[in-house]
XYZ file of C-alpha atoms in Angstrom:
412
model
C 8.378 14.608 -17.481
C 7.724 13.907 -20.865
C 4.789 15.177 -23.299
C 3.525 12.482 -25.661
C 2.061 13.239 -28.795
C 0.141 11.387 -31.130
C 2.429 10.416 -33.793
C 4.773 8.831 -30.949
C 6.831 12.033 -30.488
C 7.999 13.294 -27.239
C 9.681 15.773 -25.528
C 11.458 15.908 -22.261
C 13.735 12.966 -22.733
C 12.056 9.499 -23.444
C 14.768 7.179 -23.949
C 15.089 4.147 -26.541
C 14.903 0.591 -25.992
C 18.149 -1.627 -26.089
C 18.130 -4.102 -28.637
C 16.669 -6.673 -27.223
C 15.105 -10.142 -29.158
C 14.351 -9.486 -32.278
C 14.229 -6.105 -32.122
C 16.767 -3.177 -32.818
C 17.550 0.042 -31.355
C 15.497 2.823 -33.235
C 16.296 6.727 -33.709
C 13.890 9.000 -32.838
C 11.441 10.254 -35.410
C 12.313 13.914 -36.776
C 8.260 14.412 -35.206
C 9.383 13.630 -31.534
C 9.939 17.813 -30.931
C 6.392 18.524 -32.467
C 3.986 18.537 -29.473
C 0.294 17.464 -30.536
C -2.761 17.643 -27.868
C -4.512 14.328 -26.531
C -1.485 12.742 -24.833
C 0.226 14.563 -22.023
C 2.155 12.979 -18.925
C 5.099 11.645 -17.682
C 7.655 8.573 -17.680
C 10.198 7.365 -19.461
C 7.838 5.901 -22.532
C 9.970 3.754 -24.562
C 9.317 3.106 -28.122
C 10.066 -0.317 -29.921
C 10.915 -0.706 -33.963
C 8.282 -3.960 -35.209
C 10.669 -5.817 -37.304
C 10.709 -5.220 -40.972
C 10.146 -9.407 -42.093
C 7.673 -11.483 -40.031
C 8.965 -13.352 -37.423
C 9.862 -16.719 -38.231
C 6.874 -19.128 -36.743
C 9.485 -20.970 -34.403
C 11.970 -19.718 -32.583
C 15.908 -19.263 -33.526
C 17.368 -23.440 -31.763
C 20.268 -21.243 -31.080
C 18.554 -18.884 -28.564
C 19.504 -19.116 -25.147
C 16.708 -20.264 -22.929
C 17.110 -16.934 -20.597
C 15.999 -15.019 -23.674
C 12.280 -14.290 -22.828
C 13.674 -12.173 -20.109
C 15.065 -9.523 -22.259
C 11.299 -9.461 -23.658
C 10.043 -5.685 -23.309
C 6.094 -5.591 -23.026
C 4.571 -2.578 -21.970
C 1.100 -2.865 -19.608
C -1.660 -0.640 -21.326
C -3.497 0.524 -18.240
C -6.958 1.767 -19.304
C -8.540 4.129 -16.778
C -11.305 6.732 -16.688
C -13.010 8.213 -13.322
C -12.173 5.664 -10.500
C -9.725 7.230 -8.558
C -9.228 3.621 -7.143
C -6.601 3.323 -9.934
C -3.925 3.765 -7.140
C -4.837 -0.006 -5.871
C -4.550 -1.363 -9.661
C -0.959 0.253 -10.435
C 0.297 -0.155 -6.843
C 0.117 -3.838 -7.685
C 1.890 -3.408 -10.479
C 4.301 -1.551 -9.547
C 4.844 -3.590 -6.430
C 5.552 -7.119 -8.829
C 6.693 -5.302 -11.786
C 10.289 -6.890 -11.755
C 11.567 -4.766 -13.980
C 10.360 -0.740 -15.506
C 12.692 -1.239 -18.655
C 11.410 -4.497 -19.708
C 7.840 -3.431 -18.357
C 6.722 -0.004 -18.640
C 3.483 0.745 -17.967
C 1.301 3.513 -19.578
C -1.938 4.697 -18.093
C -4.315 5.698 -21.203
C -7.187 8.192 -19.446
C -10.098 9.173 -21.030
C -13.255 11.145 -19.293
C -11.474 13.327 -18.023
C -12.147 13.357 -14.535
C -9.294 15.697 -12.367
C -9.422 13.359 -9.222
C -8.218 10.667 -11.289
C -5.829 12.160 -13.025
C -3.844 13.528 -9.815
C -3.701 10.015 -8.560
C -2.123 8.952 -12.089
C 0.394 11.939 -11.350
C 1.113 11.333 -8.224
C 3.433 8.355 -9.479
C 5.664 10.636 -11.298
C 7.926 9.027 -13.547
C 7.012 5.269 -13.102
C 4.512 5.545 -15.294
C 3.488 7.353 -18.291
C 0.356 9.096 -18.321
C -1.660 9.509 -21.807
C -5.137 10.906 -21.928
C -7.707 10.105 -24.863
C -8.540 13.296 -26.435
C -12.196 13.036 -27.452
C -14.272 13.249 -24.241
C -17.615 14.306 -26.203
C -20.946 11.778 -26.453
C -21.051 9.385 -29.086
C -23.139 9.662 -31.186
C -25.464 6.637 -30.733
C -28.650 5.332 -31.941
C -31.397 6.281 -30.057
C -32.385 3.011 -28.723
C -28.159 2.553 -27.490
C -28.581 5.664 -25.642
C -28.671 4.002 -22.297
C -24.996 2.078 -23.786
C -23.253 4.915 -24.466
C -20.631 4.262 -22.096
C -19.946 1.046 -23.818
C -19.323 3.242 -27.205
C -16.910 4.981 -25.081
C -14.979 2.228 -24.045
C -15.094 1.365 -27.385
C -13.444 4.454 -28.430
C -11.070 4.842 -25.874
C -9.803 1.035 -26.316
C -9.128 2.163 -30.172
C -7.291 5.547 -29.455
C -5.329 3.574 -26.534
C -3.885 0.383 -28.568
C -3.146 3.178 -31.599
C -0.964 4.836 -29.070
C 1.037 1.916 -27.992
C 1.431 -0.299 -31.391
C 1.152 3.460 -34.154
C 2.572 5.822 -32.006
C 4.919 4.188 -29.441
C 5.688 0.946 -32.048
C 5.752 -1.534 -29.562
C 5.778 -4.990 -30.111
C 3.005 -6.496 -28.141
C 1.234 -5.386 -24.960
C -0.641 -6.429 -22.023
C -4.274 -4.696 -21.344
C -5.271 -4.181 -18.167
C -8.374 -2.158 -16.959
C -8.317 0.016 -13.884
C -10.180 -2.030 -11.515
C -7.674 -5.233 -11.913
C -5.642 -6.027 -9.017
C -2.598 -8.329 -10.317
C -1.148 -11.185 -8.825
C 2.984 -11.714 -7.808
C 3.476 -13.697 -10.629
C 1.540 -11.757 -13.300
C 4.330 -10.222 -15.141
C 6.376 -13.510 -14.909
C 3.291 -15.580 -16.554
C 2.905 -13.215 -19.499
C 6.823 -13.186 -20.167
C 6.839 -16.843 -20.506
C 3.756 -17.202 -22.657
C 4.758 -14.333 -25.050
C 7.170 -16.708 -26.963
C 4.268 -19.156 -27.168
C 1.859 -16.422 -28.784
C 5.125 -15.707 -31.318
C 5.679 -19.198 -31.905
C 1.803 -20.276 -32.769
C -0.066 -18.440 -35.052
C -3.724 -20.511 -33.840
C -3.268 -18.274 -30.760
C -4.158 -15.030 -30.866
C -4.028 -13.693 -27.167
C -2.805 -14.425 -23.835
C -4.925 -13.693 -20.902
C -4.679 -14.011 -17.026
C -8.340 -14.514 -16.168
C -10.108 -17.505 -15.787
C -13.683 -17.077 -16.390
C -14.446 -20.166 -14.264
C -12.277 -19.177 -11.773
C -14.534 -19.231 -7.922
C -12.389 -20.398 -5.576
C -14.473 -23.569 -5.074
C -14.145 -24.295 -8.921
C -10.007 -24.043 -9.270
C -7.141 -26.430 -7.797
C -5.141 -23.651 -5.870
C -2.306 -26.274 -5.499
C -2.029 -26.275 -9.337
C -1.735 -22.488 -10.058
C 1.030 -23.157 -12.816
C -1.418 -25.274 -14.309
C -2.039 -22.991 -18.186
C -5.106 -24.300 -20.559
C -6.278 -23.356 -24.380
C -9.719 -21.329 -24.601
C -11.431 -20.855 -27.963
C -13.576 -17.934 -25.304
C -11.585 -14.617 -25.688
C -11.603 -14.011 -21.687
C -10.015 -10.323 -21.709
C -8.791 -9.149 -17.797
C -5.502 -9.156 -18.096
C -4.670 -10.242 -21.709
C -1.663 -10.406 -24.159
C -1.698 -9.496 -28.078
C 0.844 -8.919 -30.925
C 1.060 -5.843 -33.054
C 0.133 -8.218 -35.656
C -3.515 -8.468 -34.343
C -4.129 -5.068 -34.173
C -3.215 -4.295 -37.506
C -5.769 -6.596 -38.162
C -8.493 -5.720 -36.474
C -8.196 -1.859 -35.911
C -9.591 -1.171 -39.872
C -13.108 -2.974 -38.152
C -13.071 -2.116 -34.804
C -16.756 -1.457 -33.469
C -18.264 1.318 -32.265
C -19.328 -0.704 -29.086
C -19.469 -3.789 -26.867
C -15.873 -4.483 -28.079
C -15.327 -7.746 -26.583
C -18.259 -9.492 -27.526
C -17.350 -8.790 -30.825
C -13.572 -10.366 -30.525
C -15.726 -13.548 -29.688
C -17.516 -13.550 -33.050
C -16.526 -15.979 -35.402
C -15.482 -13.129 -37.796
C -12.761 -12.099 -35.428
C -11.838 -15.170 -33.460
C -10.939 -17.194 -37.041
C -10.619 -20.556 -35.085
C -8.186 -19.183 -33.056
C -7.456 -19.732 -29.362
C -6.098 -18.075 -26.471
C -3.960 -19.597 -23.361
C -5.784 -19.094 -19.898
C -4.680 -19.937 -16.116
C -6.086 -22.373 -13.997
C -6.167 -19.970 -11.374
C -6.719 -16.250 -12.162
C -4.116 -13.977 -12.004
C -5.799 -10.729 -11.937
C -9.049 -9.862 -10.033
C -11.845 -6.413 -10.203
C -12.213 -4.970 -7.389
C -14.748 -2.230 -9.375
C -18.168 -3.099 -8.453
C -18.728 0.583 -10.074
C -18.860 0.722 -14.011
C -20.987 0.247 -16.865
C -22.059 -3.537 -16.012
C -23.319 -1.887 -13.238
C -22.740 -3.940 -9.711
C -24.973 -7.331 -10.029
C -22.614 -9.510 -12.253
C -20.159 -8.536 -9.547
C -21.926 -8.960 -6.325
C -23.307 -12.397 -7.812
C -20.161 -13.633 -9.052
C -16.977 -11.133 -9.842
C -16.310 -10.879 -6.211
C -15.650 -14.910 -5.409
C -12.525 -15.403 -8.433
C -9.769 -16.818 -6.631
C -6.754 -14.627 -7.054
C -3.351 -16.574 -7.621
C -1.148 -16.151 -4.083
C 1.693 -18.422 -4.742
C 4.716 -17.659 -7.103
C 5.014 -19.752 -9.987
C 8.379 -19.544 -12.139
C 6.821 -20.112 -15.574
C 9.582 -19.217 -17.356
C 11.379 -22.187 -15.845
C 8.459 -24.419 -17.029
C 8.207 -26.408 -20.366
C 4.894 -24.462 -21.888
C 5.005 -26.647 -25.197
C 2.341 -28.790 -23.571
C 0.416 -25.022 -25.006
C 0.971 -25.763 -28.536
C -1.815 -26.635 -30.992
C -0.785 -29.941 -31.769
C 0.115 -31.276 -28.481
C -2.932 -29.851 -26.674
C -4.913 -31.465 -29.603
C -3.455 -34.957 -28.916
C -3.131 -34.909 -25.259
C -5.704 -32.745 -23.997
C -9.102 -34.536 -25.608
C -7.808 -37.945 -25.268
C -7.581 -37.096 -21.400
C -10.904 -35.763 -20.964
C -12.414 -39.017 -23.176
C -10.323 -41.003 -20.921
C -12.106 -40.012 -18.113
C -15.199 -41.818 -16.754
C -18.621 -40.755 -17.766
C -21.025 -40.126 -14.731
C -24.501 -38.725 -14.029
C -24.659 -34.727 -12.834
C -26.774 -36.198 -9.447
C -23.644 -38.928 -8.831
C -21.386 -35.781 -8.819
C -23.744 -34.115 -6.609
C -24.579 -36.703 -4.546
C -20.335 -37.003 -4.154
C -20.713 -40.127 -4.766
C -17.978 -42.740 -7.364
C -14.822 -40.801 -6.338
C -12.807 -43.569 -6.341
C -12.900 -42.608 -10.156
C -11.022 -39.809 -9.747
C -11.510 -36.722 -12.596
C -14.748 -37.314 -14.234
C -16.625 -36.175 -17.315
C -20.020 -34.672 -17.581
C -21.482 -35.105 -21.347
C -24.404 -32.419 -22.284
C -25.899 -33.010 -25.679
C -27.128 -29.665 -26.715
C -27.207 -26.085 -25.634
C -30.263 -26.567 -23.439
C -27.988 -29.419 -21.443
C -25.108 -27.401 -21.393
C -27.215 -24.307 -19.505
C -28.231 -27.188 -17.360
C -25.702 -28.340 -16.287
C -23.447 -25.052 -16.070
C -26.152 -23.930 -13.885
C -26.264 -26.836 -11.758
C -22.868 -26.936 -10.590
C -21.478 -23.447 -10.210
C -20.130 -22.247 -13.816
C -20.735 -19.224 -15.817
C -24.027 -20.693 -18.034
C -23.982 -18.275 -20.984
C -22.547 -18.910 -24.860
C -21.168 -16.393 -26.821
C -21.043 -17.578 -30.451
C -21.532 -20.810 -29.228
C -18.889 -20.722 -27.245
C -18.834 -21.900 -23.500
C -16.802 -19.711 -20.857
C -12.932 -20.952 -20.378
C -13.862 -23.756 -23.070
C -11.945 -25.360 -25.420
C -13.490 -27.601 -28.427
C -16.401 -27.351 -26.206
C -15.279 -28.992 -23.222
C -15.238 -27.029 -19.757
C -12.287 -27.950 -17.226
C -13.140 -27.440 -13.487
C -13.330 -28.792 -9.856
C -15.923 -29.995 -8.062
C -16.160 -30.657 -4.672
C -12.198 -31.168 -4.737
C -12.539 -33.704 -7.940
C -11.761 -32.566 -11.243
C -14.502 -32.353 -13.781
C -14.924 -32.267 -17.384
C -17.637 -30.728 -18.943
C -18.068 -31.792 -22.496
C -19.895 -32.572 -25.848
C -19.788 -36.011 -27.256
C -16.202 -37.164 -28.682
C -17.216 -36.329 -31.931
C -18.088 -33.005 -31.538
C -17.253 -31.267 -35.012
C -17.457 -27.501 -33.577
C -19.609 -24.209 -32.531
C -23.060 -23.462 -33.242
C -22.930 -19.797 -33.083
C -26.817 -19.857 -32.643
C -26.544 -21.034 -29.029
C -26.460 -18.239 -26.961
């Protein structure tokens, strides 16, 4: 079992990737005998060399089209005190479809000995790395009741400066310990990865759809993928790139309603799923249970296989969505929110719902099922403003006039 230090070091016989993409085989670091505390466990951690010269924006016309599947992304599996872990990496584990293009690494901070014999227990298929710091935070006395968020916070930080400082990997996917994957989880993020390479207006990758009840998401169109300008988290995809930019400013706190500030986001978007493909299962945690019990609980989990990397995902691309996906939703009839209601004019077919200001928008969201809040102006599983959902089996648009020019991030 191997001992992981912080400078990417190890001892008891990590092994290298292949080359593989655009990425070489690396020798180990003269550091990898000199044992440092924080990260201790086991698995065979690989470590990737980021490329010297930035990747060119589109990819190589001579690749072969089989090449995403020599893609190596490790899953960052962020875990503190719920011993429940064991249901989050059995899933993986169970769909991971391959360790050496896959590994997962499960970063632990609190401390807490129940949930760190669980982690054990899986030996060598995954890597176990514990956040050193376990102290308070020191917080403002009025944040004292958020300090759990500050340690989040902190252990999110330490976590992604193992995997992309330490370990030197590429990209990863973040997961948190109460996420229960779906079959084809590992297949969707392979197949979007080269779409996150290829577009620099995206900066992440996520499996969660924020609008994603059951009664709000065509099941029959699971490999149906949108843009977001909402970072949605759950499940998500980023470069090494991104962290290098925004570990210098990382907050102390509430680190994902900051990646939704303008400041961070940059007018950049991120590709979501129709339908989900991770759920929580952790009613327990610092949001405490209501925002599950009221509304967590109901996301539809993806059941059925989808072979995305089989599928043309260009449709993804900033300028195709721009010309295809507005001129759709415009296309679409207008109707009143009591005619959708009421069930009535479906001989229409999708529909579109226009709200006129924030107060509308609240109104509306409210009135038929979706999340209602703004964060920087920004709607839930939106894109230039415009919601995409189902209703009563009819699909539904949700959006600002046509010439809506962008955010207000005063509505909240």
């Amino acid at each position: 079992r191997g001992v992981f230090n912080a400078g990417g070091g190890a001892a008891g016989g990590v092994s290298f990737l292949p080359s593989a993409g655009p990425w070489r085989r690396r020798e180990a670091l003269k550091d990898a005998e000199e044992e440092q505390p924080g990260a201790v466990g086991g698995g065979a951690l690989r470590r990737l060399e980021r490329p010297a010269a930035p990747l060119p924006l589109e990819p190589a016309p001579t690749a072969p089209p089989s090449s995403a599947e020599n893609v190596v992304l490790p899953v960052l599996v962020l875990a503190c005190d719920r011993s429940t872990v064991r249901r989050c990496l059995d899933k993986l584990l169970r769909y991971r479809p391959s360790p050496e293009r896959f590994p997962v690494i499960v970063s632990q901070d609190c401390g807490h000995a129940e949930t760190a014999r669980v982690i054990a227990s899986y030996g060598d298929a995954v890597a176990h790395i514990r956040q050193p710091e376990l102290a308070d935070v020191a917080v403002p006395a009025e944040h004292r009741k958020f300090q759990g968020y500050y340690k989040i916070a902190r252990h999110y930080r330490w976590a992604l400066g193992q995997v992309f400082r330490a370990f030197r990997y590429r990209a990863a996917i973040v997961v948190e310990d109460d996420l229960e994957v779906a079959p084809d989880f590992f297949e969707y993020f392979q197949a979007a990865f080269p779409l996150l390479l290829a577009d620099r207006s995206l900066w992440c990758v996520s499996a969660w759809n924020d609008n994603g009840k059951e009664q709000l998401v065509d099941a029959g169109q699971a490999e149906l993928l949108y843009r977001t300008d909402f970072f949605p988290g759950l499940g998500w995809l980023l470069l090494a790139e991104l962290w290098d930019e925004l570990e210098p400013k990382w907050p102390r706190a509430f680190w994902d309603d900051w990646m939704r500030q303008p400041e961070q986001r940059r007018g950049r978007s991120c590709v979501r799923p129709e339908v989900s493909r991770t759920v929580t299962f952790g009613r327990k945690g610092v949001s405490h249970g209501q925002f599950f019990d009221q509304y967590l609980k109901f996301i539809k989990l993806n059941d059925r296989f989808v072979p995305f990397t089989r599928l043309d995902l260009s449709y993804l691309k900033k300028e195709e969505y721009e010309r295809s996906f507005p001129a759709r939703v415009y296309a679409a009839p207008e109707v009143r929110l009591e005619e959708l209601q009421g069930n009535r004019r479906r001989e229409l077919g999708a529909v579109r719902v226009q709200y006129t200001g924030r107060d509308s928008f609240k109104a509306f969201a409210k009135a038929l099922g979706l999340m209602d809040d703004l964060k920087s102006g920004v709607p839930r599983a939106g894109y230039r403003g415009i919601v995409s959902f189902v209703y009563r089996g009819r699909r539904v648009y949700l959006a600002p006039p046509s010439d809506w020019t962008g955010y207000d991030p005063s509505w909240s």
